[in-house]
Amino acid sequence: MSIALVPGSFDPFHNGHLEVVERAARLFDSVVVAALRNPQKSSTLFELDERRAMMAESMEHITNVTIVSVSTLLVDVARDVNASAIVKGLRAVSDFESELQMAQMNRSLSGVETLFIPTSSKYSFIASRLLREVARFGGDVTTFVPKVVAERLEEKFAGE
Ligand code: PNS
């Protein structure tokens, strides 16, 4: 059975992430989406459990997806779920350098391969960092994120 592991910070999960998972779910027998800590990002808006809950609701329609939220090395998750490959979305050339570095490190650590899916151009400008910023200052992010994420963002910044 082929298993794709789609990792990320997902802080928060957005429509670009969703599209990558939907496409991976058509290519692999099953997909494990892992919300992880990115030690390069010191503070997060949502706790891992909050992210996991939003992701679960956002992906209810995808039957071959499971979600984990853990605070470990990605290669350990890949081993634990018996992943055939790590799958990541690439938005632009600017993503490539760090993604290549992580792919090479993960392969050196455990032999796991990373496959890249180019995101649709309609999603290529969407980034969690920008969504947090737009939502914090009261901007409308509803076209960029699943409904539950828009609701949680609104709650998070209500009264600020
Ligand atoms: O969405 P992001 O922030 O680009 O995802 C990065 C993430 C979470 C996949 C990466 O930071 C990660 O793999 N974190 C888990 C810790 C780990 O394995 N670090 C070594 C990466 S080579």
PDB file of C-alpha atoms and ligand atoms in Angstrom:
ATOM      1  CA  MET A   1       0.000   0.000   0.000  1.00  0.00           C
ATOM      2  CA  SER A   2       1.392   3.413  -0.937  1.00  0.00           C
ATOM      3  CA  ILE A   3       1.306   6.011   1.814  1.00  0.00           C
ATOM      4  CA  ALA A   4       2.085   9.699   1.369  1.00  0.00           C
ATOM      5  CA  LEU A   5       3.129  11.785   4.347  1.00  0.00           C
ATOM      6  CA  VAL A   6       2.207  15.459   3.914  1.00  0.00           C
ATOM      7  CA  PRO A   7       3.912  17.485   6.660  1.00  0.00           C
ATOM      8  CA  GLY A   8       3.747  21.152   7.570  1.00  0.00           C
ATOM      9  CA  SER A   9       3.222  23.702  10.284  1.00  0.00           C
ATOM     10  CA  PHE A  10      -0.320  24.391   9.033  1.00  0.00           C
ATOM     11  CA  ASP A  11      -0.622  27.469  11.261  1.00  0.00           C
ATOM     12  CA  PRO A  12      -3.256  27.719   9.933  1.00  0.00           C
ATOM     13  CA  PHE A  13      -4.212  25.145   7.273  1.00  0.00           C
ATOM     14  CA  HIS A  14      -5.293  26.912   4.064  1.00  0.00           C
ATOM     15  CA  ASN A  15      -6.765  26.119   0.639  1.00  0.00           C
ATOM     16  CA  GLY A  16      -3.315  25.686  -0.932  1.00  0.00           C
ATOM     17  CA  HIS A  17      -2.518  22.983   1.629  1.00  0.00           C
ATOM     18  CA  LEU A  18      -5.917  21.401   1.015  1.00  0.00           C
ATOM     19  CA  GLU A  19      -5.309  21.219  -2.720  1.00  0.00           C
ATOM     20  CA  VAL A  20      -1.967  19.450  -2.234  1.00  0.00           C
ATOM     21  CA  VAL A  21      -3.573  16.888   0.096  1.00  0.00           C
ATOM     22  CA  GLU A  22      -6.446  16.293  -2.349  1.00  0.00           C
ATOM     23  CA  ARG A  23      -3.992  15.697  -5.182  1.00  0.00           C
ATOM     24  CA  ALA A  24      -1.791  13.406  -3.058  1.00  0.00           C
ATOM     25  CA  ALA A  25      -4.921  11.475  -2.064  1.00  0.00           C
ATOM     26  CA  ARG A  26      -5.548  10.706  -5.746  1.00  0.00           C
ATOM     27  CA  LEU A  27      -1.958   9.502  -6.278  1.00  0.00           C
ATOM     28  CA  PHE A  28      -1.482   7.371  -3.152  1.00  0.00           C
ATOM     29  CA  ASP A  29      -3.598   4.716  -1.450  1.00  0.00           C
ATOM     30  CA  SER A  30      -3.602   6.763   1.703  1.00  0.00           C
ATOM     31  CA  VAL A  31      -2.315  10.076   2.989  1.00  0.00           C
ATOM     32  CA  VAL A  32      -1.136  10.974   6.462  1.00  0.00           C
ATOM     33  CA  VAL A  33      -1.142  14.724   7.078  1.00  0.00           C
ATOM     34  CA  ALA A  34       1.201  15.665   9.912  1.00  0.00           C
ATOM     35  CA  ALA A  35       1.032  18.983  11.765  1.00  0.00           C
ATOM     36  CA  LEU A  36       4.514  19.442  13.191  1.00  0.00           C
ATOM     37  CA  ARG A  37       6.567  21.998  15.017  1.00  0.00           C
ATOM     38  CA  ASN A  38       8.868  24.040  12.831  1.00  0.00           C
ATOM     39  CA  PRO A  39      11.690  25.046  15.199  1.00  0.00           C
ATOM     40  CA  GLN A  40      12.521  27.928  12.815  1.00  0.00           C
ATOM     41  CA  LYS A  41       9.170  29.493  13.742  1.00  0.00           C
ATOM     42  CA  SER A  42       9.439  30.438  17.392  1.00  0.00           C
ATOM     43  CA  SER A  43       5.825  31.158  18.269  1.00  0.00           C
ATOM     44  CA  THR A  44       2.643  29.823  16.755  1.00  0.00           C
ATOM     45  CA  LEU A  45      -0.855  31.228  16.542  1.00  0.00           C
ATOM     46  CA  PHE A  46      -2.627  27.902  17.088  1.00  0.00           C
ATOM     47  CA  GLU A  47      -1.592  24.991  19.319  1.00  0.00           C
ATOM     48  CA  LEU A  48      -0.938  21.673  17.585  1.00  0.00           C
ATOM     49  CA  ASP A  49      -4.229  20.228  18.852  1.00  0.00           C
ATOM     50  CA  GLU A  50      -6.187  23.238  17.569  1.00  0.00           C
ATOM     51  CA  ARG A  51      -4.531  22.881  14.162  1.00  0.00           C
ATOM     52  CA  ARG A  52      -5.336  19.189  14.087  1.00  0.00           C
ATOM     53  CA  ALA A  53      -9.009  19.811  14.876  1.00  0.00           C
ATOM     54  CA  MET A  54      -9.343  22.412  12.103  1.00  0.00           C
ATOM     55  CA  MET A  55      -7.573  20.123   9.637  1.00  0.00           C
ATOM     56  CA  ALA A  56      -9.839  17.199  10.496  1.00  0.00           C
ATOM     57  CA  GLU A  57     -12.938  19.282   9.802  1.00  0.00           C
ATOM     58  CA  SER A  58     -11.441  20.734   6.603  1.00  0.00           C
ATOM     59  CA  MET A  59     -10.645  17.288   5.185  1.00  0.00           C
ATOM     60  CA  GLU A  60     -13.784  15.366   6.188  1.00  0.00           C
ATOM     61  CA  HIS A  61     -14.570  14.842   2.487  1.00  0.00           C
ATOM     62  CA  ILE A  62     -11.287  13.013   1.752  1.00  0.00           C
ATOM     63  CA  THR A  63     -11.813   9.383   2.674  1.00  0.00           C
ATOM     64  CA  ASN A  64      -8.204   8.142   2.594  1.00  0.00           C
ATOM     65  CA  VAL A  65      -6.680  10.794   4.858  1.00  0.00           C
ATOM     66  CA  THR A  66      -5.614  10.589   8.486  1.00  0.00           C
ATOM     67  CA  ILE A  67      -4.152  13.407  10.562  1.00  0.00           C
ATOM     68  CA  VAL A  68      -1.470  13.395  13.212  1.00  0.00           C
ATOM     69  CA  SER A  69      -0.063  16.257  15.242  1.00  0.00           C
ATOM     70  CA  VAL A  70       3.278  15.548  16.844  1.00  0.00           C
ATOM     71  CA  SER A  71       6.336  17.293  18.124  1.00  0.00           C
ATOM     72  CA  THR A  72       9.071  15.032  16.762  1.00  0.00           C
ATOM     73  CA  LEU A  73      11.377  14.665  13.798  1.00  0.00           C
ATOM     74  CA  LEU A  74       9.578  14.247  10.496  1.00  0.00           C
ATOM     75  CA  VAL A  75      11.629  11.160   9.625  1.00  0.00           C
ATOM     76  CA  ASP A  76      10.385   9.495  12.832  1.00  0.00           C
ATOM     77  CA  VAL A  77       6.797  10.125  11.762  1.00  0.00           C
ATOM     78  CA  ALA A  78       7.628   8.768   8.300  1.00  0.00           C
ATOM     79  CA  ARG A  79       8.988   5.580   9.863  1.00  0.00           C
ATOM     80  CA  ASP A  80       6.066   5.233  12.305  1.00  0.00           C
ATOM     81  CA  VAL A  81       3.403   5.540   9.599  1.00  0.00           C
ATOM     82  CA  ASN A  82       5.431   3.504   7.092  1.00  0.00           C
ATOM     83  CA  ALA A  83       5.369   6.348   4.559  1.00  0.00           C
ATOM     84  CA  SER A  84       6.335   5.576   0.953  1.00  0.00           C
ATOM     85  CA  ALA A  85       7.274   9.223   0.438  1.00  0.00           C
ATOM     86  CA  ILE A  86       7.021  12.688   1.935  1.00  0.00           C
ATOM     87  CA  VAL A  87       4.901  14.962  -0.288  1.00  0.00           C
ATOM     88  CA  LYS A  88       5.174  18.749  -0.186  1.00  0.00           C
ATOM     89  CA  GLY A  89       3.658  21.551  -2.222  1.00  0.00           C
ATOM     90  CA  LEU A  90       5.891  24.029  -4.008  1.00  0.00           C
ATOM     91  CA  ARG A  91       4.462  27.497  -4.607  1.00  0.00           C
ATOM     92  CA  ALA A  92       7.389  29.254  -6.204  1.00  0.00           C
ATOM     93  CA  VAL A  93      11.140  29.140  -6.718  1.00  0.00           C
ATOM     94  CA  SER A  94      11.516  30.888  -3.368  1.00  0.00           C
ATOM     95  CA  ASP A  95      10.170  27.749  -1.638  1.00  0.00           C
ATOM     96  CA  PHE A  96      12.600  25.517  -3.428  1.00  0.00           C
ATOM     97  CA  GLU A  97      15.858  26.239  -1.629  1.00  0.00           C
ATOM     98  CA  SER A  98      14.657  25.391   1.881  1.00  0.00           C
ATOM     99  CA  GLU A  99      12.490  22.512   0.666  1.00  0.00           C
ATOM    100  CA  LEU A 100      15.451  20.999  -1.197  1.00  0.00           C
ATOM    101  CA  GLN A 101      17.597  21.294   1.909  1.00  0.00           C
ATOM    102  CA  MET A 102      14.955  19.589   4.092  1.00  0.00           C
ATOM    103  CA  ALA A 103      14.406  16.858   1.473  1.00  0.00           C
ATOM    104  CA  GLN A 104      18.134  16.138   1.318  1.00  0.00           C
ATOM    105  CA  MET A 105      18.468  16.128   5.124  1.00  0.00           C
ATOM    106  CA  ASN A 106      15.488  13.808   5.539  1.00  0.00           C
ATOM    107  CA  ARG A 107      16.837  11.438   2.882  1.00  0.00           C
ATOM    108  CA  SER A 108      20.261  11.435   4.525  1.00  0.00           C
ATOM    109  CA  LEU A 109      18.714  10.713   7.927  1.00  0.00           C
ATOM    110  CA  SER A 110      16.422   7.885   6.918  1.00  0.00           C
ATOM    111  CA  GLY A 111      16.420   7.232   3.175  1.00  0.00           C
ATOM    112  CA  VAL A 112      12.873   8.589   2.778  1.00  0.00           C
ATOM    113  CA  GLU A 113      12.217  10.312  -0.560  1.00  0.00           C
ATOM    114  CA  THR A 114      10.443  13.675  -0.907  1.00  0.00           C
ATOM    115  CA  LEU A 115       8.156  14.383  -3.865  1.00  0.00           C
ATOM    116  CA  PHE A 116       7.034  17.900  -4.771  1.00  0.00           C
ATOM    117  CA  ILE A 117       3.630  18.874  -6.130  1.00  0.00           C
ATOM    118  CA  PRO A 118       3.497  22.302  -7.785  1.00  0.00           C
ATOM    119  CA  THR A 119       0.525  24.174  -6.358  1.00  0.00           C
ATOM    120  CA  SER A 120      -2.065  25.618  -8.724  1.00  0.00           C
ATOM    121  CA  SER A 121      -1.250  29.192  -9.648  1.00  0.00           C
ATOM    122  CA  LYS A 122      -4.506  30.357  -8.028  1.00  0.00           C
ATOM    123  CA  TYR A 123      -3.075  29.324  -4.659  1.00  0.00           C
ATOM    124  CA  SER A 124       0.568  30.238  -5.168  1.00  0.00           C
ATOM    125  CA  PHE A 125       0.414  33.502  -3.193  1.00  0.00           C
ATOM    126  CA  ILE A 126      -1.368  32.039  -0.184  1.00  0.00           C
ATOM    127  CA  ALA A 127       0.858  31.641   2.878  1.00  0.00           C
ATOM    128  CA  SER A 128      -0.112  30.987   6.498  1.00  0.00           C
ATOM    129  CA  ARG A 129       2.104  33.896   7.592  1.00  0.00           C
ATOM    130  CA  LEU A 130       0.142  36.331   5.404  1.00  0.00           C
ATOM    131  CA  LEU A 131      -3.210  34.898   6.478  1.00  0.00           C
ATOM    132  CA  ARG A 132      -2.322  35.426  10.146  1.00  0.00           C
ATOM    133  CA  GLU A 133      -1.367  39.005   9.378  1.00  0.00           C
ATOM    134  CA  VAL A 134      -4.454  39.801   7.283  1.00  0.00           C
ATOM    135  CA  ALA A 135      -6.799  38.193   9.835  1.00  0.00           C
ATOM    136  CA  ARG A 136      -5.108  39.936  12.775  1.00  0.00           C
ATOM    137  CA  PHE A 137      -5.894  43.325  11.243  1.00  0.00           C
ATOM    138  CA  GLY A 138      -9.472  42.423  10.361  1.00  0.00           C
ATOM    139  CA  GLY A 139      -9.035  41.526   6.684  1.00  0.00           C
ATOM    140  CA  ASP A 140     -11.285  38.991   4.993  1.00  0.00           C
ATOM    141  CA  VAL A 141      -9.540  35.634   4.500  1.00  0.00           C
ATOM    142  CA  THR A 142     -12.642  33.557   3.776  1.00  0.00           C
ATOM    143  CA  THR A 143     -11.702  32.827   0.151  1.00  0.00           C
ATOM    144  CA  PHE A 144      -8.286  31.490   1.137  1.00  0.00           C
ATOM    145  CA  VAL A 145      -9.105  29.059   3.948  1.00  0.00           C
ATOM    146  CA  PRO A 146     -11.673  26.363   4.789  1.00  0.00           C
ATOM    147  CA  LYS A 147     -14.749  27.670   6.621  1.00  0.00           C
ATOM    148  CA  VAL A 148     -13.706  26.327  10.019  1.00  0.00           C
ATOM    149  CA  VAL A 149     -10.310  28.033   9.762  1.00  0.00           C
ATOM    150  CA  ALA A 150     -11.929  31.376   8.922  1.00  0.00           C
ATOM    151  CA  GLU A 151     -14.154  30.979  11.991  1.00  0.00           C
ATOM    152  CA  ARG A 152     -11.267  30.099  14.321  1.00  0.00           C
ATOM    153  CA  LEU A 153      -9.195  33.029  13.000  1.00  0.00           C
ATOM    154  CA  GLU A 154     -12.082  35.407  13.624  1.00  0.00           C
ATOM    155  CA  GLU A 155     -12.501  34.075  17.168  1.00  0.00           C
ATOM    156  CA  LYS A 156      -8.769  34.308  17.795  1.00  0.00           C
ATOM    157  CA  PHE A 157      -8.568  37.983  16.907  1.00  0.00           C
ATOM    158  CA  ALA A 158     -11.991  39.066  18.195  1.00  0.00           C
ATOM    159  CA  GLY A 159     -11.605  42.046  20.471  1.00  0.00           C
ATOM    160  CA  GLU A 160      -8.069  42.920  19.413  1.00  0.00           C
TER     161      GLU A 160
HETATM  162  O1  PNS B   1       4.977  24.351   6.785  1.00  0.00           O
HETATM  163  P1  PNS B   1       6.438  24.401   7.083  1.00  0.00           P
HETATM  164  O2  PNS B   1       6.731  25.303   8.273  1.00  0.00           O
HETATM  165  O3  PNS B   1       7.279  24.760   5.888  1.00  0.00           O
HETATM  166  O4  PNS B   1       6.857  22.906   7.501  1.00  0.00           O
HETATM  167  C1  PNS B   1       8.153  22.628   7.980  1.00  0.00           C
HETATM  168  C2  PNS B   1       8.131  21.310   8.750  1.00  0.00           C
HETATM  169  C3  PNS B   1       7.163  21.396   9.923  1.00  0.00           C
HETATM  170  C4  PNS B   1       7.728  20.183   7.833  1.00  0.00           C
HETATM  171  C5  PNS B   1       9.585  21.086   9.273  1.00  0.00           C
HETATM  172  O5  PNS B   1       9.973  22.140  10.115  1.00  0.00           O
HETATM  173  C6  PNS B   1       9.732  19.769  10.024  1.00  0.00           C
HETATM  174  O6  PNS B   1       9.908  18.739   9.398  1.00  0.00           O
HETATM  175  N1  PNS B   1       9.627  19.822  11.369  1.00  0.00           N
HETATM  176  C7  PNS B   1       9.755  18.654  12.222  1.00  0.00           C
HETATM  177  C8  PNS B   1      11.176  18.617  12.826  1.00  0.00           C
HETATM  178  C9  PNS B   1      12.177  18.065  11.817  1.00  0.00           C
HETATM  179  O7  PNS B   1      12.089  16.941  11.365  1.00  0.00           O
HETATM  180  N2  PNS B   1      13.143  18.919  11.429  1.00  0.00           N
HETATM  181  C10 PNS B   1      14.159  18.579  10.465  1.00  0.00           C
HETATM  182  C11 PNS B   1      13.751  18.974   9.057  1.00  0.00           C
HETATM  183  S1  PNS B   1      14.972  18.548   7.870  1.00  0.00           S
END
